[in-house]
Amino acid sequence: MANESSAKKTTFCIWFFVVLTSAITLAMSWGSLVPRFIAPLWAGFLKQKSPEDLNRITQNFTESPDEAFLVLCVMIILVVLRYLDGFGNRKGIIPPSFLVYFIYCASVFFSIFMFFISPLKAFFALFIYFYPVLLWHQKKIGTALFVVIAIALGFVSYAAIKMIAMYVLLLPTLHLIAIRANNSLKSRYSSNAQRVYTKLSSTQKNQIKGSIFTSKLDWWEIVEPELDELLKSWEKLPFVGKEPDEKESVHVYEPTKKSLVSIQSNIELDRSIKRIQDRDPNFSPPAFLARFEKTYKIIVNACSEQKIEQIQHMVSDSLYEQFKRRIEEQKASGIKFKCKSIKILLKKLGRLVDNEDFEELHVNVLADIVETAVDVVTGVPLSSDTESSSTVSEFWTFFRRPSAKTLTKPGLLECSCPNCGNPISIGQATVCSVCGSYIRSGNYDWVLSKITQSCEWEYSNPLLVPGWTQLEERDKNLCIQQIEDKAAVIFWIIKRLEQSRNSEPLLRFAGKECYEFFSRIYLGSDKRYSFNESISLASVSLKAIDIKSDYVSIYLLVVWSGIPVRFDTNGRVFAVHRIVKPYRDVMVLTRKIDQVTKLDYTLLSAHCHNCGGPLSSDYDVRCAYCHTILNDGSDWILEKIIKEENIEYINLLTKKRELIKALTNKQKLVERRIEAEKEITSGRDLVTISAMMLLADGIIDENEVALLYKIGASYEMSKDKVMGVIEAVKNGELHLSFEGKKTKEVSALFDAAVEMAVADGEVCDKELEMLKSFGKKIGFIEQDILIRIRKAERLKNLQK
Ligand SMILES: [Zn+2]
Ligand SMILES: [Zn+2]
């Protein structure tokens, strides 16, 4: 990344130098060039050869259409050439980078030149011209209005100083200044799919102020992302002449009817509902969904109003930690969100998982949310468009024990103790003050355990992890939800301490060595550091178990994304541009071998594992109620965090594969049945795998990128996210271990691509070609590809 960036910087500097020298040369020879050559030529055309006429024309040429004219002509010629390049199937002679670099260089050069020859004129011109550019960049005025203003200003400048082209020439420079002035979080050119506000809050600006001068801020860091975005928009230019409609459809983020987000088949779902109704006759999906809708609104509102204490009793500890972290972040940046309206477009049961130990309900919800970020200090909205909504597609997972029955009275989601009906007051989220029951144990009512974005949603069955059944024999209460909750709580605590630079809160959740490791990182002498903002935890899934004689280690894959923010020695942010980056970590947790999970505290991972007491101080390693030492290994503690490439982890996974191979045929059948029924790979993983495969030869062309966007969109994954994945794979920052070609994931992936092609009707020649080349890249032979396409077409026709 760094190398690529510095190479680009060098290119930019070379171009700047080339433009500067050629413009200076031209400008210097202009004086002798005009009277001796161009002016007589011009006069020749006009057939006016008297010495006075000649003199007048010469005078006009040297004064009025000045050097700017020359630079402008080159710019226009280049743009026209670039546009013409796009016609037909030509690849294009002029690379877009040439154009963008040239135009920006020429403009900056011209501005400097202006200041030298007529400082007063230049100053006024910049002053008058700058404001519309700033407004446009802040998205306060639209492009159409801006063009009108620009043309008007062009005429004004012609009338006043006879320089009609001046505004056009100044524009790129003004744009660069506007970027700086706005401290823009988001480029004018990037898409709107993501819920990021357009401006920095006053608090954030204060954090940045000063650091521009005190830190060695590289000007390239500011300019580069903007230029990159510009480049991208130039790259799209050829398509203006080619196929506008098809290109457009790729960029539209539509949570379509064609959505490939996996949900349980209706037959499976009905079977599960039936099983639950056998135990709990009052359970009815429509009634539950109605209850869900209320809960959804309460929780979304509580989060945007920063009043999460009000909902603590409804949610798991990990979810609460997640909300807490987000609000801390908003407070630190001086931002508050205002939620104007919530409209639920779709709510349905996505999956119901039940066995003798627990019931889990995954609700797929699609909602339109109108939300604006507001500056806490000034009260000014941070996004210019306060009315536009964003569509959110998520899975909300609810958990309860089979002992729980559908309540006929108000329950947890209605702020009442699900056991005795006593109203729950704030701060009483664990034990009911009247009947003393653990209200979030799942023994009485549904508890919201996690919220996952649709594209991140996956389902894996712990039964497929070798060692699970052995561990279950030792710990009859072993519960995957408890493990996931614990890991997620630890994850959020680590993310918090990455920002606070204080490792102490981790002590009670980590082994000694692990704690010391983190302390060394955070207390190190290097005061320059980075952490992530707007973190979204995609999934925590158990991947491997390693049972030793006296302890057991579990390996959990944590997939998450965030926006990296950097701090310099003064503790101030100076990175201006924000790009969502995906990450994958493997968290290793350990526990003493002879421990038994406590049923009541399944979703209380931030509480004492012995008595369920709240951990009041952030630093106590000893529970204030029962005096248990919290990190002695009687409950899961963090051992270390590794990457998927880690050899120890790979060995464990290999062992798993060998174990599966060694199974008897009958076992295999059972295994396959579980797998077919339950395992779901998330849309994001599929996009990552396809990006890895497409990038295997180092090249990814536009059609392939378009295909990735399409796959992403069909899993309700925004374009920004797909872009983040492609970038990370390109830079070698993201490595997803999958077992090579033609595995289950790859098969699913290819079927998804086929399904997409079939979804909009007939598979056209172009699509067929794309599928063939994609299929070959991921290890399918042509025969196989055609069979799969035909199968998908048949299925599609059957559905009609
Ligand atoms: Zn009670
Ligand atoms: Zn305790």
Short mmCIF file of C-alpha atoms in Angstrom, two decimals, residues 533-790:
data_model
loop_
_atom_site.label_atom_id
_atom_site.label_comp_id
_atom_site.label_asym_id
_atom_site.label_seq_id
_atom_site.Cartn_x
_atom_site.Cartn_y
_atom_site.Cartn_z
CA GLU A 533 -13.93 3.71 14.67
CA SER A 534 -17.44 2.74 13.60
CA ILE A 535 -16.58 -0.87 14.26
CA SER A 536 -19.05 -3.43 13.14
CA LEU A 537 -18.70 -6.93 14.52
CA ALA A 538 -19.76 -9.24 11.75
CA SER A 539 -19.54 -12.67 13.30
CA VAL A 540 -17.95 -14.77 15.99
CA SER A 541 -17.84 -18.44 15.12
CA LEU A 542 -16.29 -21.43 16.78
CA LYS A 543 -13.81 -23.08 14.44
CA ALA A 544 -11.69 -25.48 16.46
CA ILE A 545 -11.29 -27.03 19.91
CA ASP A 546 -8.06 -28.26 21.38
CA ILE A 547 -8.48 -30.42 24.50
CA LYS A 548 -5.33 -30.77 26.61
CA SER A 549 -4.89 -32.74 29.83
CA ASP A 550 -5.68 -29.89 32.22
CA TYR A 551 -7.22 -27.18 30.08
CA VAL A 552 -9.09 -26.67 26.88
CA SER A 553 -8.52 -24.04 24.20
CA ILE A 554 -11.17 -22.91 21.77
CA TYR A 555 -10.52 -21.05 18.53
CA LEU A 556 -13.08 -18.49 17.43
CA LEU A 557 -12.96 -16.67 14.14
CA VAL A 558 -13.91 -13.02 14.60
CA VAL A 559 -14.85 -11.13 11.46
CA TRP A 560 -15.21 -7.39 11.83
CA SER A 561 -14.68 -4.10 10.07
CA GLY A 562 -13.80 -0.59 11.11
CA ILE A 563 -12.50 2.77 9.98
CA PRO A 564 -8.86 3.22 11.00
CA VAL A 565 -8.09 6.51 12.75
CA ARG A 566 -4.56 7.60 13.51
CA PHE A 567 -3.24 9.62 16.39
CA ASP A 568 0.00 11.49 16.50
CA THR A 569 2.20 12.39 19.48
CA ASN A 570 -0.25 15.07 20.63
CA GLY A 571 -3.10 12.59 20.67
CA ARG A 572 -4.87 14.17 17.75
CA VAL A 573 -6.40 12.71 14.68
CA PHE A 574 -4.77 13.67 11.47
CA ALA A 575 -5.96 11.15 8.97
CA VAL A 576 -8.72 12.85 7.08
CA HIS A 577 -10.07 10.19 4.82
CA ARG A 578 -12.02 7.29 6.13
CA ILE A 579 -12.20 3.92 4.46
CA VAL A 580 -13.95 0.90 5.95
CA LYS A 581 -11.48 -1.93 6.33
CA PRO A 582 -12.39 -5.57 6.89
CA TYR A 583 -10.47 -7.68 9.41
CA ARG A 584 -10.36 -11.35 10.41
CA ASP A 585 -8.84 -12.48 13.69
CA VAL A 586 -8.77 -15.77 15.52
CA MET A 587 -9.41 -15.40 19.23
CA VAL A 588 -8.12 -18.19 21.43
CA LEU A 589 -9.94 -18.67 24.73
CA THR A 590 -8.98 -21.16 27.43
CA ARG A 591 -10.62 -22.67 30.45
CA LYS A 592 -9.71 -25.30 33.01
CA ILE A 593 -10.82 -28.72 31.85
CA ASP A 594 -13.19 -29.61 34.71
CA GLN A 595 -15.44 -26.54 34.60
CA VAL A 596 -19.18 -26.53 34.09
CA THR A 597 -20.99 -23.59 32.45
CA LYS A 598 -23.58 -21.87 34.65
CA LEU A 599 -26.93 -21.82 32.94
CA ASP A 600 -28.25 -18.61 34.44
CA TYR A 601 -25.41 -16.47 33.16
CA THR A 602 -25.38 -17.50 29.50
CA LEU A 603 -25.69 -13.98 28.15
CA LEU A 604 -24.10 -12.24 31.13
CA SER A 605 -20.52 -12.41 29.97
CA ALA A 606 -19.58 -9.04 31.40
CA HIS A 607 -20.73 -10.22 34.84
CA CYS A 608 -19.13 -12.43 37.49
CA HIS A 609 -19.21 -16.01 36.21
CA ASN A 610 -19.59 -17.37 39.71
CA CYS A 611 -22.42 -15.30 41.18
CA GLY A 612 -23.63 -13.25 38.21
CA GLY A 613 -22.90 -10.05 40.10
CA PRO A 614 -22.28 -6.87 38.12
CA LEU A 615 -18.64 -5.88 37.88
CA SER A 616 -18.85 -2.36 39.15
CA SER A 617 -15.29 -1.13 38.82
CA ASP A 618 -13.52 -1.57 35.53
CA TYR A 619 -10.33 -2.77 37.20
CA ASP A 620 -11.24 -5.24 39.94
CA VAL A 621 -10.02 -8.72 39.24
CA ARG A 622 -12.01 -9.95 42.22
CA CYS A 623 -15.83 -10.00 42.24
CA ALA A 624 -17.12 -7.51 44.84
CA TYR A 625 -19.92 -9.91 45.85
CA CYS A 626 -18.50 -13.40 46.04
CA HIS A 627 -14.77 -12.51 45.93
CA THR A 628 -14.03 -14.98 43.14
CA ILE A 629 -10.88 -14.25 41.19
CA LEU A 630 -12.25 -13.64 37.73
CA ASN A 631 -9.32 -14.64 35.54
CA ASP A 632 -8.27 -17.87 37.25
CA GLY A 633 -9.42 -19.98 34.32
CA SER A 634 -12.65 -21.22 35.86
CA ASP A 635 -14.36 -19.38 33.04
CA TRP A 636 -13.15 -18.66 29.52
CA ILE A 637 -10.28 -16.20 29.40
CA LEU A 638 -8.43 -14.78 26.45
CA GLU A 639 -5.16 -16.56 25.73
CA LYS A 640 -4.11 -14.79 22.56
CA ILE A 641 -5.26 -13.40 19.24
CA ILE A 642 -3.79 -14.94 16.11
CA LYS A 643 -4.29 -14.71 12.39
CA GLU A 644 -5.83 -17.35 10.18
CA GLU A 645 -2.44 -18.01 8.62
CA ASN A 646 -1.12 -19.16 12.00
CA ILE A 647 0.32 -22.65 11.63
CA GLU A 648 -1.16 -23.88 14.91
CA TYR A 649 -4.63 -22.91 13.72
CA ILE A 650 -4.13 -24.39 10.26
CA ASN A 651 -2.99 -27.67 11.85
CA LEU A 652 -6.14 -27.83 13.93
CA LEU A 653 -8.28 -27.27 10.86
CA THR A 654 -6.37 -29.95 8.96
CA LYS A 655 -6.99 -32.30 11.84
CA LYS A 656 -10.67 -31.52 11.49
CA ARG A 657 -10.64 -32.44 7.82
CA GLU A 658 -8.83 -35.71 8.55
CA LEU A 659 -11.32 -36.50 11.27
CA ILE A 660 -14.17 -35.98 8.88
CA LYS A 661 -12.47 -38.18 6.30
CA ALA A 662 -12.02 -40.93 8.88
CA LEU A 663 -15.70 -41.03 9.75
CA THR A 664 -17.66 -44.12 8.86
CA ASN A 665 -20.14 -43.90 6.03
CA LYS A 666 -23.06 -43.73 8.38
CA GLN A 667 -21.46 -40.96 10.40
CA LYS A 668 -20.67 -39.15 7.18
CA LEU A 669 -24.29 -39.25 6.20
CA VAL A 670 -25.30 -37.70 9.51
CA GLU A 671 -22.52 -35.18 9.12
CA ARG A 672 -23.66 -34.26 5.65
CA ARG A 673 -27.24 -33.94 6.76
CA ILE A 674 -26.29 -31.52 9.54
CA GLU A 675 -24.16 -29.60 7.11
CA ALA A 676 -26.82 -29.39 4.44
CA GLU A 677 -29.40 -28.29 6.96
CA LYS A 678 -27.58 -25.81 9.02
CA GLU A 679 -24.32 -24.43 7.69
CA ILE A 680 -24.51 -21.10 5.91
CA THR A 681 -21.58 -19.13 4.60
CA SER A 682 -22.03 -15.39 4.87
CA GLY A 683 -22.36 -13.27 1.76
CA ARG A 684 -19.26 -11.40 2.77
CA ASP A 685 -17.20 -14.60 2.90
CA LEU A 686 -18.43 -15.53 -0.56
CA VAL A 687 -17.44 -12.10 -1.88
CA THR A 688 -14.05 -12.43 -0.20
CA ILE A 689 -13.45 -15.85 -1.71
CA SER A 690 -14.43 -14.63 -5.15
CA ALA A 691 -12.22 -11.56 -4.79
CA MET A 692 -9.32 -13.80 -3.79
CA MET A 693 -9.87 -16.05 -6.78
CA LEU A 694 -10.33 -13.22 -9.23
CA LEU A 695 -7.21 -11.55 -7.92
CA ALA A 696 -5.19 -14.76 -7.96
CA ASP A 697 -3.55 -13.74 -11.24
CA GLY A 698 -3.02 -10.21 -9.93
CA ILE A 699 -5.40 -8.62 -12.41
CA ILE A 700 -9.01 -7.74 -11.88
CA ASP A 701 -10.85 -6.16 -14.78
CA GLU A 702 -13.93 -4.00 -14.69
CA ASN A 703 -16.32 -6.79 -15.56
CA GLU A 704 -15.03 -8.84 -12.68
CA VAL A 705 -15.39 -5.93 -10.30
CA ALA A 706 -18.93 -5.46 -11.58
CA LEU A 707 -19.59 -9.14 -10.93
CA LEU A 708 -18.36 -8.77 -7.36
CA TYR A 709 -20.64 -5.78 -6.81
CA LYS A 710 -23.49 -7.83 -8.14
CA ILE A 711 -22.73 -10.78 -5.87
CA GLY A 712 -22.44 -8.33 -2.97
CA ALA A 713 -25.72 -6.62 -3.80
CA SER A 714 -27.56 -9.91 -3.96
CA TYR A 715 -26.42 -10.52 -0.38
CA GLU A 716 -27.48 -6.97 0.55
CA MET A 717 -23.88 -5.92 0.87
CA SER A 718 -23.17 -2.30 0.00
CA LYS A 719 -20.75 -1.29 -2.72
CA ASP A 720 -18.43 0.36 -0.20
CA LYS A 721 -18.13 -2.88 1.68
CA VAL A 722 -17.34 -4.87 -1.44
CA MET A 723 -14.78 -2.22 -2.35
CA GLY A 724 -13.21 -2.54 1.10
CA VAL A 725 -12.91 -6.30 0.65
CA ILE A 726 -11.34 -5.95 -2.83
CA GLU A 727 -8.85 -3.39 -1.55
CA ALA A 728 -7.91 -5.54 1.44
CA VAL A 729 -7.44 -8.65 -0.71
CA LYS A 730 -5.40 -6.62 -3.20
CA ASN A 731 -3.12 -5.38 -0.45
CA GLY A 732 -2.75 -8.84 1.00
CA GLU A 733 -4.32 -7.72 4.27
CA LEU A 734 -7.17 -10.16 4.17
CA HIS A 735 -6.67 -13.83 4.02
CA LEU A 736 -9.52 -16.23 4.22
CA SER A 737 -8.55 -19.84 4.57
CA PHE A 738 -10.66 -22.08 2.43
CA GLU A 739 -9.68 -25.47 1.25
CA GLY A 740 -8.74 -24.62 -2.29
CA LYS A 741 -10.85 -25.06 -5.35
CA LYS A 742 -14.22 -26.74 -5.71
CA THR A 743 -14.99 -26.87 -2.02
CA LYS A 744 -18.40 -26.35 -0.51
CA GLU A 745 -17.94 -22.57 -0.34
CA VAL A 746 -16.70 -22.33 -3.90
CA SER A 747 -19.60 -24.41 -5.12
CA ALA A 748 -22.05 -22.20 -3.26
CA LEU A 749 -20.30 -19.19 -4.67
CA PHE A 750 -20.54 -20.32 -8.23
CA ASP A 751 -24.16 -21.30 -7.81
CA ALA A 752 -24.80 -17.83 -6.45
CA ALA A 753 -23.22 -16.29 -9.53
CA VAL A 754 -25.30 -18.53 -11.78
CA GLU A 755 -28.46 -17.75 -9.84
CA MET A 756 -27.76 -14.05 -10.31
CA ALA A 757 -27.37 -14.44 -14.04
CA VAL A 758 -30.55 -16.47 -14.27
CA ALA A 759 -32.54 -14.21 -11.97
CA ASP A 760 -33.02 -11.45 -14.52
CA GLY A 761 -34.29 -13.76 -17.24
CA GLU A 762 -32.30 -15.47 -19.94
CA VAL A 763 -28.56 -15.88 -19.60
CA CYS A 764 -27.21 -13.70 -22.41
CA ASP A 765 -24.01 -14.41 -24.32
CA LYS A 766 -22.03 -11.91 -22.33
CA GLU A 767 -23.18 -13.31 -19.04
CA LEU A 768 -22.41 -16.81 -20.24
CA GLU A 769 -18.91 -15.79 -21.17
CA MET A 770 -18.41 -14.14 -17.83
CA LEU A 771 -19.66 -17.20 -15.97
CA LYS A 772 -17.39 -19.43 -18.02
CA SER A 773 -14.29 -17.41 -17.32
CA PHE A 774 -15.21 -17.01 -13.66
CA GLY A 775 -15.98 -20.72 -13.36
CA LYS A 776 -12.67 -21.65 -14.94
CA LYS A 777 -10.81 -19.35 -12.61
CA ILE A 778 -12.30 -21.15 -9.64
CA GLY A 779 -11.61 -24.61 -10.99
CA PHE A 780 -14.69 -25.74 -12.90
CA ILE A 781 -14.56 -27.32 -16.33
CA GLU A 782 -16.82 -26.01 -19.09
CA GLN A 783 -19.12 -29.04 -19.05
CA ASP A 784 -19.75 -28.58 -15.37
CA ILE A 785 -20.43 -24.89 -15.80
CA LEU A 786 -23.05 -25.48 -18.51
CA ILE A 787 -24.76 -28.18 -16.45
CA ARG A 788 -25.03 -25.84 -13.50
CA ILE A 789 -26.46 -23.05 -15.62
CA ARG A 790 -29.05 -25.34 -17.17
#
